[in-house]
Amino acid sequence: MLRSLVGSEMCIRDRYQRRVRGRHSWAMRFLRLLHPAVRLARPAPSIPSGLRPPSHFVHRIQGVRSFSSLPPHMVHGLPALSPTMEQGNLAEWLVQEGDSFGPGDVLARIETDKATVDLEAQDDGIVAKILVPAGTNDLAVGAPIFVTVEDEEDVGSFTNFDDSSTGDAQPEAAAEAPPAPAAPAPAAPAASYPSHRIEGLPALSPTMEQGNLAEWLVQEGDSFGPGDVLARIETDKATVDLEAQDDGIVAKILMPAGSDGVDVGAAIMVVVEDEEDITAFATFDPNAAPAAASPAPAAASPATPTAPAATPARSSSSSGGRVMASPFARKTALERGIDLAAITGSGPGGRIVVRDVLAPGAPAAQTVAAVTAPTPAPTQQAATPTPAPAAPADPGVGYTDVPNTQMRKVIAKRLCESKQTIPHYYLSVECELDALMDLRVQMREEHDAKVSVNDFVVKASACALKQVPQVNAQWGEDAIRYLDNVDVCVAVATEGGLVTPIVTDVPARGLTDISSTVRDLATRARDGKLQPSEMIGGTFTVSNLGMFGVSHFTSIINPPQVAILAVGGSVPRVLPDGTDEDGVPQFRVASTMTVTLSCDHRVVDGAVGAQWLQAFKGYIENPLKMIL
């Protein structure tokens, strides 16, 4: 940590002085060579988590200045491009070794857990060495990806440069097992192919871990440009169009239409730039290289005892005896009963990634299963398919099995988690709608504005959240977060399940604006045309079943939100209306609507929930208040 801090301090000081005195200042080069801290500090090649840049400028590249026998240079790690990002895929390099760049130039495109983001330069420099090739998946945040220098004449010194985290382990593996130089073998087949890039399945929502490839809209040999729809992906939220971000030509489709349970980041197609290169990929298989490399050590019988020793040495090069693997790889290996220790990783520094686990011939964890628990493994495997054949208990009963979509699976998972982990309680109140109905008629006749009751409910909910901000919050283990913005999710029923598109900044919108926005979102939700950004976020949710004749119901909270409003239909009721001159009770008929607020008791106390309902009731029964 001290070394990294010293290196970062020198980096900041050098950058400031370089701007003042000039980039090629001989005085600065002299200071860097003579300063004792410069000679002693050799920062770690990757950025420690404690030194990662703040989230408000993480889209800029960060580097650690390194001083050794090589010329002055900076090793840049993969930055955290979203608050939840732990890994990323390096989709494309936009610079080459030897290229110079300046502040704001786009160096690469990184596929994060949210979207594909441009990696911009923070300062000027020259690319001396690219450490991670384009198409590399499951890169850990902070992993070194390229080296920069200040002088063009220094580029040649980094031709054989290797990150120190893998450089220390490789000589040991080579000395211990002569066949170890065969490790670069997976790169050989890739090098024999023309220039190309392998596109992986992107994460189209924050909670997406897998998706179903519903349909390809391009074929092998088709060219495309930015904005063209390449495929339709069924996510945990909806069916989303996969749009191209750059131009190219489809050389090979690796995942056929109809493929279910495709992991995020899994290779789905190969793209080239020249049409004449398409034929070279007719038999391309992304798993062919790892599969061919695995049996090679086993084929040499004298080296059989040595080969297993070399594998863990490379896999755990940065962490003693621990096997280095991505979270997706560990999860997949656990589900398939595969022993990670027997797999040679093809990721950076020998790290095991998902494609290594899914490669043909991946070794099953027979030893582990036999020693650890002989019975649970078959029990677990039998438990998964058991529910399907259990349905036809009576041979005479007919049935139809409809496979669960990815969206349905995630809805089921999240609803169960919500009910099991959130302490729900419910508050109901009746609201009179006569004044609201009269205002609707007036707006339609005088202003030709068609506004539904649900539009008033959305607006009243936002106004009540402003009045009682304790409900506009999110629960956290260490703190409760109170949100400044008020974005209301509107539940929409589709054939695939319930989706909740978001109406943003509702307090600033008028009723007609809210009405047109809700109609547009609902239409595109049913057609599967919503963008992921239109379903991510939201601070409160409204679910309305009144149009189906439902008078009262309760809803399940959509975490991380802490409340959801269930809206019933309008029902005429006889209500007391004071007394006449003789003291005889009088009655009147009014349209009423029952709403039920589901609250998270960890954040919203009963009194706070009641205050919110009273505020909401006041806006519904006197709708002019929400307009003024």
C-alpha positions as CSV (number, residue, x, y, z in Angstrom):
1,M,0.0,0.0,0.0
2,L,2.8,2.4,0.9
3,R,4.5,1.7,-2.4
4,S,1.3,2.4,-4.3
5,L,0.8,5.7,-2.4
6,V,4.3,6.9,-3.1
7,G,3.9,6.0,-6.8
8,S,0.6,7.8,-7.0
9,E,2.0,10.9,-5.3
10,M,4.9,10.9,-7.7
11,C,2.4,10.5,-10.6
12,I,0.4,13.5,-9.6
13,R,3.5,15.7,-9.0
14,D,5.1,14.7,-12.3
15,R,1.9,15.4,-14.2
16,Y,1.6,18.9,-12.6
17,Q,5.2,19.8,-13.3
18,R,5.1,18.5,-16.8
19,R,2.3,20.8,-17.6
20,V,4.1,23.7,-16.2
21,R,7.6,23.1,-17.6
22,G,6.7,21.2,-20.8
23,R,6.3,17.6,-21.7
24,H,9.9,16.9,-22.8
25,S,11.5,18.9,-20.0
26,W,15.1,17.6,-19.4
27,A,14.9,19.0,-15.9
28,M,11.9,16.7,-15.1
29,R,13.6,13.7,-16.5
30,F,16.7,14.5,-14.4
31,L,14.5,14.8,-11.2
32,R,12.8,11.5,-11.9
33,L,16.1,9.8,-12.2
34,L,17.7,11.3,-9.1
35,H,14.9,11.5,-6.6
36,P,15.4,8.7,-4.0
37,A,11.7,8.0,-3.7
38,V,11.6,7.4,-7.4
39,R,14.4,4.9,-7.3
40,L,12.9,3.0,-4.4
41,A,9.2,3.0,-5.3
42,R,8.0,0.1,-7.4
43,P,4.2,0.2,-7.3
44,A,2.1,-2.9,-7.6
45,P,1.0,-3.5,-11.2
46,S,-2.7,-3.4,-10.3
47,I,-4.6,-0.7,-8.6
48,P,-5.6,-1.7,-5.0
49,S,-9.3,-1.3,-4.3
50,G,-8.7,1.4,-1.7
51,L,-7.0,3.6,-4.3
52,R,-9.6,3.3,-7.0
53,P,-10.9,6.7,-8.3
54,P,-14.2,8.1,-7.1
55,S,-17.2,7.2,-9.1
56,H,-17.8,10.6,-10.5
57,F,-14.7,10.4,-12.7
58,V,-14.0,6.7,-13.0
59,H,-14.6,6.9,-16.8
60,R,-11.2,8.4,-17.1
61,I,-8.2,6.0,-17.2
62,Q,-6.0,5.7,-14.1
63,G,-2.4,4.6,-14.0
64,V,0.4,3.7,-11.6
65,R,3.8,5.1,-12.5
66,S,6.4,2.4,-12.4
67,F,10.2,2.9,-12.1
68,S,12.7,0.1,-12.9
69,S,15.4,-0.6,-15.4
70,L,12.9,0.3,-18.1
71,P,12.3,4.0,-19.2
72,P,9.8,6.0,-17.2
73,H,6.3,4.6,-17.9
74,M,2.8,4.1,-16.5
75,V,0.9,0.9,-16.1
76,H,-2.8,1.5,-16.5
77,G,-5.4,-0.7,-14.9
78,L,-9.0,-1.4,-15.9
79,P,-11.1,1.3,-14.0
80,A,-14.4,0.8,-12.3
81,L,-16.8,2.3,-14.9
82,S,-19.9,1.8,-12.8
83,P,-20.6,1.6,-9.0
84,T,-21.3,-2.2,-9.2
85,M,-18.6,-3.1,-11.7
86,E,-16.2,-5.8,-10.5
87,Q,-15.3,-7.2,-14.0
88,G,-15.4,-6.0,-17.5
89,N,-14.8,-7.2,-21.1
90,L,-12.3,-5.4,-23.3
91,A,-14.5,-5.2,-26.4
92,E,-12.2,-3.2,-28.7
93,W,-9.0,-1.2,-28.8
94,L,-9.1,2.1,-30.7
95,V,-5.4,2.7,-30.5
96,Q,-2.4,0.6,-31.4
97,E,1.1,0.3,-29.9
98,G,3.1,3.5,-30.9
99,D,0.0,5.7,-31.2
100,S,0.0,9.0,-29.3
101,F,-3.1,10.4,-27.6
102,G,-4.4,13.4,-25.7
103,P,-6.9,14.2,-23.0
104,G,-10.4,13.1,-24.0
105,D,-9.3,10.7,-26.7
106,V,-11.1,7.4,-26.7
107,L,-8.6,4.5,-26.2
108,A,-10.8,1.5,-25.9
109,R,-14.4,0.3,-25.5
110,I,-15.1,-1.6,-22.3
111,E,-18.2,-3.7,-21.8
112,T,-19.3,-3.2,-18.2
113,D,-22.2,-4.6,-16.1
114,K,-24.4,-1.7,-17.3
115,A,-23.4,-0.9,-20.9
116,T,-20.4,-0.6,-23.3
117,V,-18.5,2.5,-22.3
118,D,-15.8,4.5,-24.0
119,L,-12.5,4.6,-22.1
120,E,-11.1,8.1,-22.3
121,A,-7.6,9.3,-21.8
122,Q,-7.0,11.7,-18.9
123,D,-3.7,13.0,-20.0
124,D,-1.4,12.8,-23.1
125,G,1.0,10.0,-23.8
126,I,2.1,7.3,-26.1
127,V,0.9,3.6,-26.1
128,A,4.0,1.5,-25.5
129,K,2.5,-1.9,-24.9
130,I,-1.0,-3.3,-25.0
131,L,-1.1,-6.0,-22.2
132,V,-4.7,-7.3,-22.8
133,P,-5.9,-8.1,-26.4
134,A,-9.3,-7.0,-27.7
135,G,-12.0,-9.6,-27.0
136,T,-10.7,-10.5,-23.5
137,N,-13.6,-11.2,-21.1
138,D,-14.0,-11.1,-17.3
139,L,-11.1,-8.7,-16.6
140,A,-11.0,-7.8,-12.9
141,V,-11.2,-4.1,-12.0
142,G,-7.6,-2.8,-11.6
143,A,-6.0,-5.5,-13.8
144,P,-3.2,-3.9,-16.0
145,I,-4.3,-3.4,-19.6
146,F,-1.7,-1.2,-21.2
147,V,1.5,0.8,-20.7
148,T,2.2,4.4,-21.7
149,V,5.4,6.4,-22.1
150,E,6.1,10.1,-22.7
151,D,8.8,9.8,-25.4
152,E,8.3,8.0,-28.6
153,E,11.9,6.7,-28.6
154,D,11.0,4.6,-25.4
155,V,8.3,2.5,-27.1
156,G,10.8,-0.1,-28.4
157,S,12.0,-0.8,-24.9
158,F,8.6,-2.4,-24.1
159,T,8.4,-4.9,-26.9
160,N,8.8,-7.9,-24.5
161,F,7.4,-6.2,-21.5
162,D,5.2,-8.4,-19.2
163,D,3.2,-7.5,-16.2
164,S,5.1,-8.3,-13.0
165,S,2.2,-10.2,-11.5
166,T,2.5,-12.9,-14.2
167,G,6.2,-12.4,-14.8
168,D,7.2,-13.8,-11.4
169,A,5.2,-17.0,-11.8
170,Q,6.1,-17.9,-15.4
171,P,9.8,-18.6,-14.8
172,E,8.9,-21.0,-11.9
173,A,6.4,-22.9,-14.1
174,A,8.9,-23.1,-16.9
175,A,11.6,-24.5,-14.6
176,E,9.3,-26.9,-12.9
177,A,7.7,-28.3,-16.1
178,P,9.4,-28.0,-19.5
179,P,6.0,-28.3,-21.3
180,A,4.9,-25.0,-19.8
181,P,5.9,-23.0,-22.8
182,A,2.9,-24.6,-24.5
183,A,0.8,-22.2,-22.5
184,P,0.8,-19.6,-25.3
185,A,-0.6,-22.3,-27.6
186,P,-4.2,-20.9,-27.4
187,A,-3.0,-17.7,-29.0
188,A,-1.6,-19.5,-32.0
189,P,-4.9,-20.4,-33.6
190,A,-6.3,-16.9,-33.0
191,A,-3.2,-15.4,-34.7
192,S,-3.8,-17.6,-37.8
193,Y,-7.1,-16.0,-38.4
194,P,-7.6,-12.6,-40.0
195,S,-8.2,-9.6,-37.8
196,H,-11.5,-10.0,-36.0
197,R,-13.3,-9.4,-32.8
198,I,-15.5,-11.8,-30.8
199,E,-18.6,-10.2,-29.5
200,G,-20.0,-11.4,-26.1
201,L,-23.5,-11.3,-24.8
202,P,-23.8,-7.9,-23.0
203,A,-25.5,-7.3,-19.7
204,L,-28.7,-5.5,-20.7
205,S,-29.9,-4.9,-17.2
206,P,-28.2,-4.6,-13.8
207,T,-29.6,-7.9,-12.5
208,M,-29.0,-9.9,-15.7
209,E,-26.8,-12.9,-15.4
210,Q,-28.1,-14.9,-18.3
211,G,-30.2,-14.3,-21.3
212,N,-32.0,-16.2,-24.1
213,L,-31.0,-15.5,-27.7
214,A,-34.5,-15.3,-29.1
215,E,-33.8,-14.3,-32.7
216,W,-31.0,-13.3,-35.1
217,L,-31.8,-10.4,-37.5
218,V,-28.5,-10.8,-39.4
219,Q,-26.9,-13.7,-41.1
220,E,-23.3,-14.7,-41.7
221,G,-21.9,-12.4,-44.4
222,D,-24.2,-9.5,-43.6
223,S,-22.7,-6.1,-43.0
224,F,-24.1,-3.7,-40.4
225,G,-23.6,-0.1,-39.1
226,P,-24.1,1.7,-35.8
227,G,-27.7,1.5,-34.6
228,D,-28.6,-1.6,-36.7
229,V,-30.4,-4.3,-34.7
230,L,-28.4,-7.5,-34.8
231,A,-30.5,-9.8,-32.5
232,R,-33.3,-9.9,-30.0
233,I,-32.2,-10.9,-26.5
234,E,-34.7,-12.1,-23.8
235,T,-33.4,-10.7,-20.5
236,D,-34.8,-10.8,-17.0
237,K,-36.7,-7.6,-17.8
238,A,-38.0,-7.9,-21.3
239,T,-37.0,-8.8,-24.9
240,V,-34.5,-6.2,-25.9
241,D,-33.0,-5.3,-29.3
242,L,-29.2,-5.8,-29.5
243,E,-28.0,-2.8,-31.4
244,A,-24.6,-2.5,-33.1
245,Q,-22.3,0.2,-31.8
246,D,-19.9,0.2,-34.7
247,D,-19.8,-1.1,-38.3
248,G,-18.6,-4.5,-39.3
249,I,-19.4,-7.8,-41.1
250,V,-20.8,-10.9,-39.4
251,A,-18.2,-13.6,-40.1
252,K,-19.5,-16.3,-37.8
253,I,-22.6,-16.8,-35.6
254,L,-21.4,-18.8,-32.6
255,M,-24.7,-19.0,-30.7
256,P,-27.8,-20.1,-32.7
257,A,-31.2,-18.5,-32.3
258,G,-33.3,-20.1,-29.6
259,S,-30.3,-20.7,-27.2
260,D,-31.4,-20.4,-23.6
261,G,-29.4,-19.7,-20.5
262,V,-26.5,-17.9,-22.3
263,D,-24.2,-16.4,-19.7
264,V,-23.4,-12.7,-19.8
265,G,-20.1,-12.3,-21.7
266,A,-20.4,-15.6,-23.6
267,A,-19.2,-15.4,-27.2
268,I,-22.1,-15.1,-29.6
269,M,-20.6,-14.0,-32.9
270,V,-17.4,-13.0,-34.7
271,V,-17.1,-9.7,-36.6
272,V,-14.5,-8.8,-39.3
273,E,-13.9,-5.6,-41.3
274,D,-13.1,-7.1,-44.7
275,E,-15.6,-9.2,-46.6
276,E,-12.9,-11.4,-48.0
277,D,-12.0,-12.6,-44.5
278,I,-15.4,-14.3,-43.9
279,T,-14.5,-17.6,-45.4
280,A,-11.6,-18.1,-43.0
281,F,-14.1,-18.4,-40.1
282,A,-16.3,-21.1,-41.6
283,T,-15.1,-23.7,-39.0
284,F,-14.1,-21.2,-36.3
285,D,-14.7,-22.5,-32.8
286,P,-13.8,-20.2,-29.8
287,N,-13.4,-23.3,-27.5
288,A,-11.2,-25.2,-30.0
289,A,-7.9,-23.6,-28.7
290,P,-8.4,-24.4,-25.0
291,A,-9.7,-27.9,-25.7
292,A,-6.7,-28.7,-27.9
293,A,-4.3,-27.4,-25.3
294,S,-5.8,-29.4,-22.4
295,P,-5.0,-32.9,-23.7
296,A,-1.5,-31.9,-24.8
297,P,0.2,-32.4,-21.4
298,A,-1.8,-35.6,-20.8
299,A,-0.5,-37.1,-24.0
300,A,3.0,-37.1,-22.8
301,S,3.0,-40.0,-20.3
302,P,6.4,-39.2,-18.7
303,A,5.2,-35.7,-17.9
304,T,1.9,-36.8,-16.4
305,P,2.9,-36.1,-12.7
306,T,4.4,-32.7,-13.8
307,A,1.5,-31.4,-15.8
308,P,-1.0,-31.1,-13.0
309,A,1.6,-29.2,-10.9
310,A,2.1,-26.7,-13.7
311,T,-1.6,-25.9,-14.0
312,P,-2.2,-24.7,-10.4
313,A,1.1,-22.9,-10.5
314,R,-0.1,-20.7,-13.3
315,S,-3.7,-20.5,-12.1
316,S,-2.7,-19.4,-8.6
317,S,0.3,-17.3,-9.5
318,S,-0.9,-14.2,-7.7
319,S,-2.5,-15.8,-4.7
320,G,-0.4,-18.7,-3.4
321,G,-2.4,-22.0,-3.7
322,R,-5.8,-20.4,-4.3
323,V,-7.2,-21.1,-7.8
324,M,-7.8,-17.8,-9.6
325,A,-11.2,-17.9,-11.4
326,S,-13.9,-15.4,-12.2
327,P,-17.2,-15.5,-10.2
328,F,-19.1,-16.7,-13.2
329,A,-16.6,-19.5,-13.8
330,R,-16.8,-20.6,-10.1
331,K,-20.6,-20.7,-10.3
332,T,-20.7,-22.6,-13.5
333,A,-18.1,-25.1,-12.3
334,L,-20.1,-25.7,-9.1
335,E,-23.3,-26.3,-11.0
336,R,-21.7,-28.7,-13.5
337,G,-19.5,-30.5,-11.0
338,I,-16.2,-29.4,-12.6
339,D,-12.9,-29.3,-10.7
340,L,-11.4,-25.8,-11.2
341,A,-8.0,-26.9,-10.0
342,A,-7.6,-29.2,-13.0
343,I,-8.4,-26.5,-15.6
344,T,-5.8,-24.3,-17.3
345,G,-7.1,-20.8,-17.4
346,S,-6.9,-18.7,-20.6
347,G,-7.7,-15.4,-19.0
348,P,-5.2,-12.7,-17.9
349,G,-2.4,-14.2,-15.8
350,G,-3.8,-17.7,-16.2
351,R,-7.2,-16.8,-14.7
352,I,-10.0,-19.3,-15.3
353,V,-13.0,-17.7,-17.1
354,V,-16.3,-19.2,-18.1
355,R,-15.2,-20.4,-21.6
356,D,-12.6,-22.6,-19.9
357,V,-15.2,-24.3,-17.8
358,L,-17.6,-24.7,-20.7
359,A,-14.8,-26.0,-23.0
360,P,-15.3,-29.6,-24.2
361,G,-13.5,-32.1,-22.1
362,A,-13.4,-30.0,-18.9
363,P,-12.5,-32.4,-16.1
364,A,-15.4,-33.4,-13.7
365,A,-14.8,-33.0,-10.0
366,Q,-14.9,-36.8,-9.4
367,T,-12.4,-36.8,-6.6
368,V,-14.0,-33.9,-4.8
369,A,-17.5,-35.4,-5.1
370,A,-16.3,-38.8,-3.8
371,V,-14.4,-37.5,-0.8
372,T,-16.5,-34.5,0.3
373,A,-20.1,-35.8,-0.1
374,P,-21.0,-38.9,-2.1
375,T,-24.7,-38.6,-1.7
376,P,-25.6,-34.8,-2.0
377,A,-24.3,-34.6,-5.6
378,P,-26.8,-37.1,-7.1
379,T,-29.5,-35.8,-4.8
380,Q,-29.0,-32.2,-6.0
381,Q,-29.0,-33.3,-9.6
382,A,-32.2,-35.3,-9.1
383,A,-33.9,-32.4,-7.3
384,T,-33.7,-30.2,-10.3
385,P,-35.7,-32.2,-12.8
386,T,-38.0,-33.8,-10.2
387,P,-40.8,-31.1,-10.3
388,A,-41.4,-31.4,-14.0
389,P,-42.4,-35.1,-14.1
390,A,-44.1,-34.9,-10.7
391,A,-47.1,-33.0,-12.3
392,P,-48.9,-35.9,-14.0
393,A,-49.7,-37.9,-10.8
394,D,-52.8,-39.3,-12.4
395,P,-52.1,-40.9,-15.8
396,G,-55.5,-39.7,-17.0
397,V,-54.8,-36.0,-16.3
398,G,-53.6,-34.0,-19.3
399,Y,-51.2,-31.2,-18.9
400,T,-49.0,-28.8,-20.9
401,D,-45.5,-27.7,-19.8
402,V,-44.6,-24.1,-20.8
403,P,-40.8,-23.5,-20.3
404,N,-40.1,-20.6,-18.0
405,T,-38.6,-17.6,-19.7
406,Q,-35.5,-15.9,-18.3
407,M,-37.7,-13.0,-17.4
408,R,-40.2,-15.2,-15.5
409,K,-37.3,-16.9,-13.6
410,V,-35.9,-13.6,-12.4
411,I,-39.3,-12.2,-11.5
412,A,-39.9,-15.3,-9.4
413,K,-36.5,-15.0,-7.8
414,R,-36.8,-11.3,-6.9
415,L,-40.3,-11.6,-5.6
416,C,-39.4,-14.5,-3.3
417,E,-36.4,-12.5,-2.1
418,S,-38.5,-9.5,-1.4
419,K,-41.2,-11.4,0.6
420,Q,-38.6,-13.4,2.5
421,T,-36.2,-10.6,3.4
422,I,-38.3,-7.4,3.6
423,P,-40.7,-7.0,6.6
424,H,-43.8,-5.9,4.8
425,Y,-46.8,-4.2,6.4
426,Y,-49.9,-2.7,4.7
427,L,-51.9,0.5,5.1
428,S,-55.2,1.2,3.3
429,V,-57.3,4.3,2.8
430,E,-60.4,5.2,0.7
431,C,-60.2,8.3,-1.5
432,E,-63.2,10.2,-3.0
433,L,-62.9,10.7,-6.7
434,D,-65.8,13.1,-7.5
435,A,-63.6,16.2,-7.7
436,L,-61.0,14.4,-9.8
437,M,-63.6,13.1,-12.2
438,D,-65.1,16.6,-12.6
439,L,-61.6,17.9,-13.4
440,R,-61.0,15.2,-16.0
441,V,-64.2,16.1,-17.8
442,Q,-63.2,19.8,-17.7
443,M,-59.7,19.1,-19.1
444,R,-61.2,17.0,-21.9
445,E,-63.9,19.5,-22.9
446,E,-61.9,22.7,-22.6
447,H,-58.4,21.6,-23.4
448,D,-58.9,18.4,-25.3
449,A,-56.6,16.7,-22.8
450,K,-57.2,13.0,-22.2
451,V,-55.9,12.2,-18.8
452,S,-56.6,8.9,-16.9
453,V,-57.2,8.3,-13.2
454,N,-53.8,6.5,-13.2
455,D,-52.1,9.6,-14.4
456,F,-53.5,11.5,-11.5
457,V,-52.4,8.7,-9.1
458,V,-48.8,8.9,-10.5
459,K,-48.7,12.7,-10.0
460,A,-50.3,12.5,-6.5
461,S,-47.8,9.9,-5.5
462,A,-44.9,12.1,-6.5
463,C,-46.3,15.1,-4.7
464,A,-46.8,13.0,-1.6
465,L,-43.2,11.7,-1.8
466,K,-42.0,15.4,-1.9
467,Q,-44.2,16.1,1.1
468,V,-43.1,13.0,3.1
469,P,-39.6,12.3,1.8
470,Q,-38.9,9.5,4.3
471,V,-40.8,7.2,1.9
472,N,-38.6,8.2,-1.0
473,A,-35.6,6.1,0.2
474,Q,-33.6,2.9,-0.1
475,W,-32.5,0.5,2.6
476,G,-28.8,-0.2,3.2
477,E,-27.1,-2.3,5.8
478,D,-25.0,0.7,7.0
479,A,-27.3,3.6,6.1
480,I,-30.7,4.6,4.8
481,R,-30.4,6.6,1.6
482,Y,-32.9,9.4,1.0
483,L,-33.2,10.3,-2.6
484,D,-33.6,13.7,-4.1
485,N,-35.1,12.7,-7.4
486,V,-38.6,11.3,-7.6
487,D,-38.9,8.7,-10.4
488,V,-42.1,6.6,-10.3
489,C,-42.3,3.1,-11.8
490,V,-45.6,2.1,-13.4
491,A,-46.3,-1.6,-13.4
492,V,-47.3,-2.9,-16.9
493,A,-48.6,-6.4,-17.5
494,T,-47.0,-8.1,-20.6
495,E,-47.3,-11.6,-22.0
496,G,-43.9,-12.4,-20.5
497,G,-44.6,-11.0,-17.1
498,L,-44.7,-7.8,-15.2
499,V,-42.3,-4.9,-16.1
500,T,-42.0,-1.5,-14.4
501,P,-40.9,1.3,-16.8
502,I,-40.0,4.5,-15.2
503,V,-41.5,8.0,-15.4
504,T,-38.6,10.2,-14.4
505,D,-38.8,13.5,-12.6
506,V,-42.5,13.3,-12.1
507,P,-42.9,16.5,-9.9
508,A,-41.6,18.6,-12.8
509,R,-44.1,17.1,-15.3
510,G,-47.6,18.2,-16.1
511,L,-50.5,15.8,-16.2
512,T,-50.7,15.7,-20.0
513,D,-46.9,15.0,-20.2
514,I,-47.3,12.2,-17.6
515,S,-50.2,10.7,-19.6
516,S,-48.4,10.7,-22.9
517,T,-45.2,9.2,-21.3
518,V,-47.1,6.4,-19.5
519,R,-49.0,5.5,-22.7
520,D,-45.8,5.4,-24.7
521,L,-43.9,3.3,-22.1
522,A,-46.8,0.9,-21.7
523,T,-47.1,0.4,-25.5
524,R,-43.4,-0.3,-26.0
525,A,-43.3,-2.5,-22.9
526,R,-46.0,-4.8,-24.4
527,D,-44.2,-4.8,-27.7
528,G,-40.8,-5.6,-26.1
529,K,-39.3,-2.3,-27.3
530,L,-38.2,-0.8,-24.0
531,Q,-34.6,0.2,-23.6
532,P,-32.7,-1.1,-20.5
533,S,-32.3,2.5,-19.2
534,E,-36.1,2.9,-19.1
535,M,-36.4,0.0,-16.6
536,I,-33.4,0.7,-14.4
537,G,-33.9,2.7,-11.2
538,G,-37.1,4.3,-9.9
539,T,-37.8,5.4,-6.3
540,F,-41.4,4.3,-6.0
541,T,-43.8,2.0,-7.8
542,V,-47.6,2.3,-8.6
543,S,-49.5,-0.9,-9.5
544,N,-53.1,-0.3,-10.7
545,L,-55.6,-3.2,-11.2
546,G,-58.7,-1.0,-11.1
547,M,-59.3,-1.3,-14.8
548,F,-59.9,-5.1,-14.2
549,G,-62.6,-4.5,-11.7
550,V,-60.3,-5.2,-8.7
551,S,-61.4,-3.1,-5.7
552,H,-58.6,-3.9,-3.3
553,F,-55.3,-5.8,-3.3
554,T,-51.7,-5.7,-1.9
555,S,-48.4,-5.5,-3.8
556,I,-44.9,-6.8,-3.1
557,I,-42.2,-4.2,-2.7
558,N,-39.7,-3.9,-5.6
559,P,-36.3,-3.6,-3.9
560,P,-34.3,-1.5,-3.3
561,Q,-37.4,0.7,-3.1
562,V,-39.2,0.7,0.3
563,A,-42.8,1.2,-0.7
564,I,-45.3,0.3,-3.5
565,L,-48.9,1.6,-3.9
566,A,-51.7,-0.8,-5.0
567,V,-54.6,1.0,-6.6
568,G,-58.1,-0.5,-6.8
569,G,-61.0,0.5,-9.0
570,S,-63.6,3.1,-8.5
571,V,-66.7,2.0,-6.6
572,P,-69.8,4.0,-5.8
573,R,-70.5,4.1,-2.0
574,V,-73.1,5.7,0.2
575,L,-71.4,8.2,2.5
576,P,-72.8,10.3,5.4
577,D,-73.4,13.9,4.5
578,G,-74.2,15.6,7.7
579,T,-77.7,16.3,9.0
580,D,-80.7,18.5,7.9
581,E,-82.4,21.2,9.9
582,D,-84.3,18.7,11.9
583,G,-81.1,16.7,12.8
584,V,-81.9,13.9,10.4
585,P,-78.8,12.2,9.1
586,Q,-78.2,12.8,5.3
587,F,-76.4,10.7,2.9
588,R,-74.8,11.0,-0.6
589,V,-73.4,8.7,-3.2
590,A,-69.7,9.2,-4.1
591,S,-67.1,7.4,-6.2
592,T,-64.4,6.0,-4.0
593,M,-61.1,4.3,-4.6
594,T,-59.2,2.1,-2.2
595,V,-55.4,2.3,-2.2
596,T,-53.0,0.1,-0.2
597,L,-49.5,1.1,0.6
598,S,-47.0,-1.7,1.2
599,C,-44.1,-0.5,3.3
600,D,-40.7,-1.8,4.4
601,H,-40.8,-1.6,8.2
602,R,-37.0,-1.2,8.3
603,V,-37.2,2.2,6.7
604,V,-40.9,3.4,6.9
605,D,-42.5,3.4,10.3
606,G,-46.2,3.0,10.6
607,A,-46.8,6.7,11.4
608,V,-44.7,7.8,8.4
609,G,-46.7,5.5,6.1
610,A,-49.9,6.9,7.5
611,Q,-48.7,10.5,6.9
612,W,-47.8,9.6,3.3
613,L,-51.3,8.2,2.7
614,Q,-53.0,11.2,4.2
615,A,-50.9,13.5,1.9
616,F,-51.8,11.3,-1.1
617,K,-55.5,11.3,-0.2
618,G,-55.4,15.1,0.0
619,Y,-54.0,15.4,-3.5
620,I,-56.5,12.9,-5.0
621,E,-59.6,14.5,-3.3
622,N,-58.4,18.1,-4.1
623,P,-56.5,17.6,-7.4
624,L,-56.0,21.3,-8.1
625,K,-53.3,21.2,-5.3
626,M,-51.1,19.0,-7.5
627,I,-51.4,21.3,-10.4
628,L,-50.7,24.6,-8.7
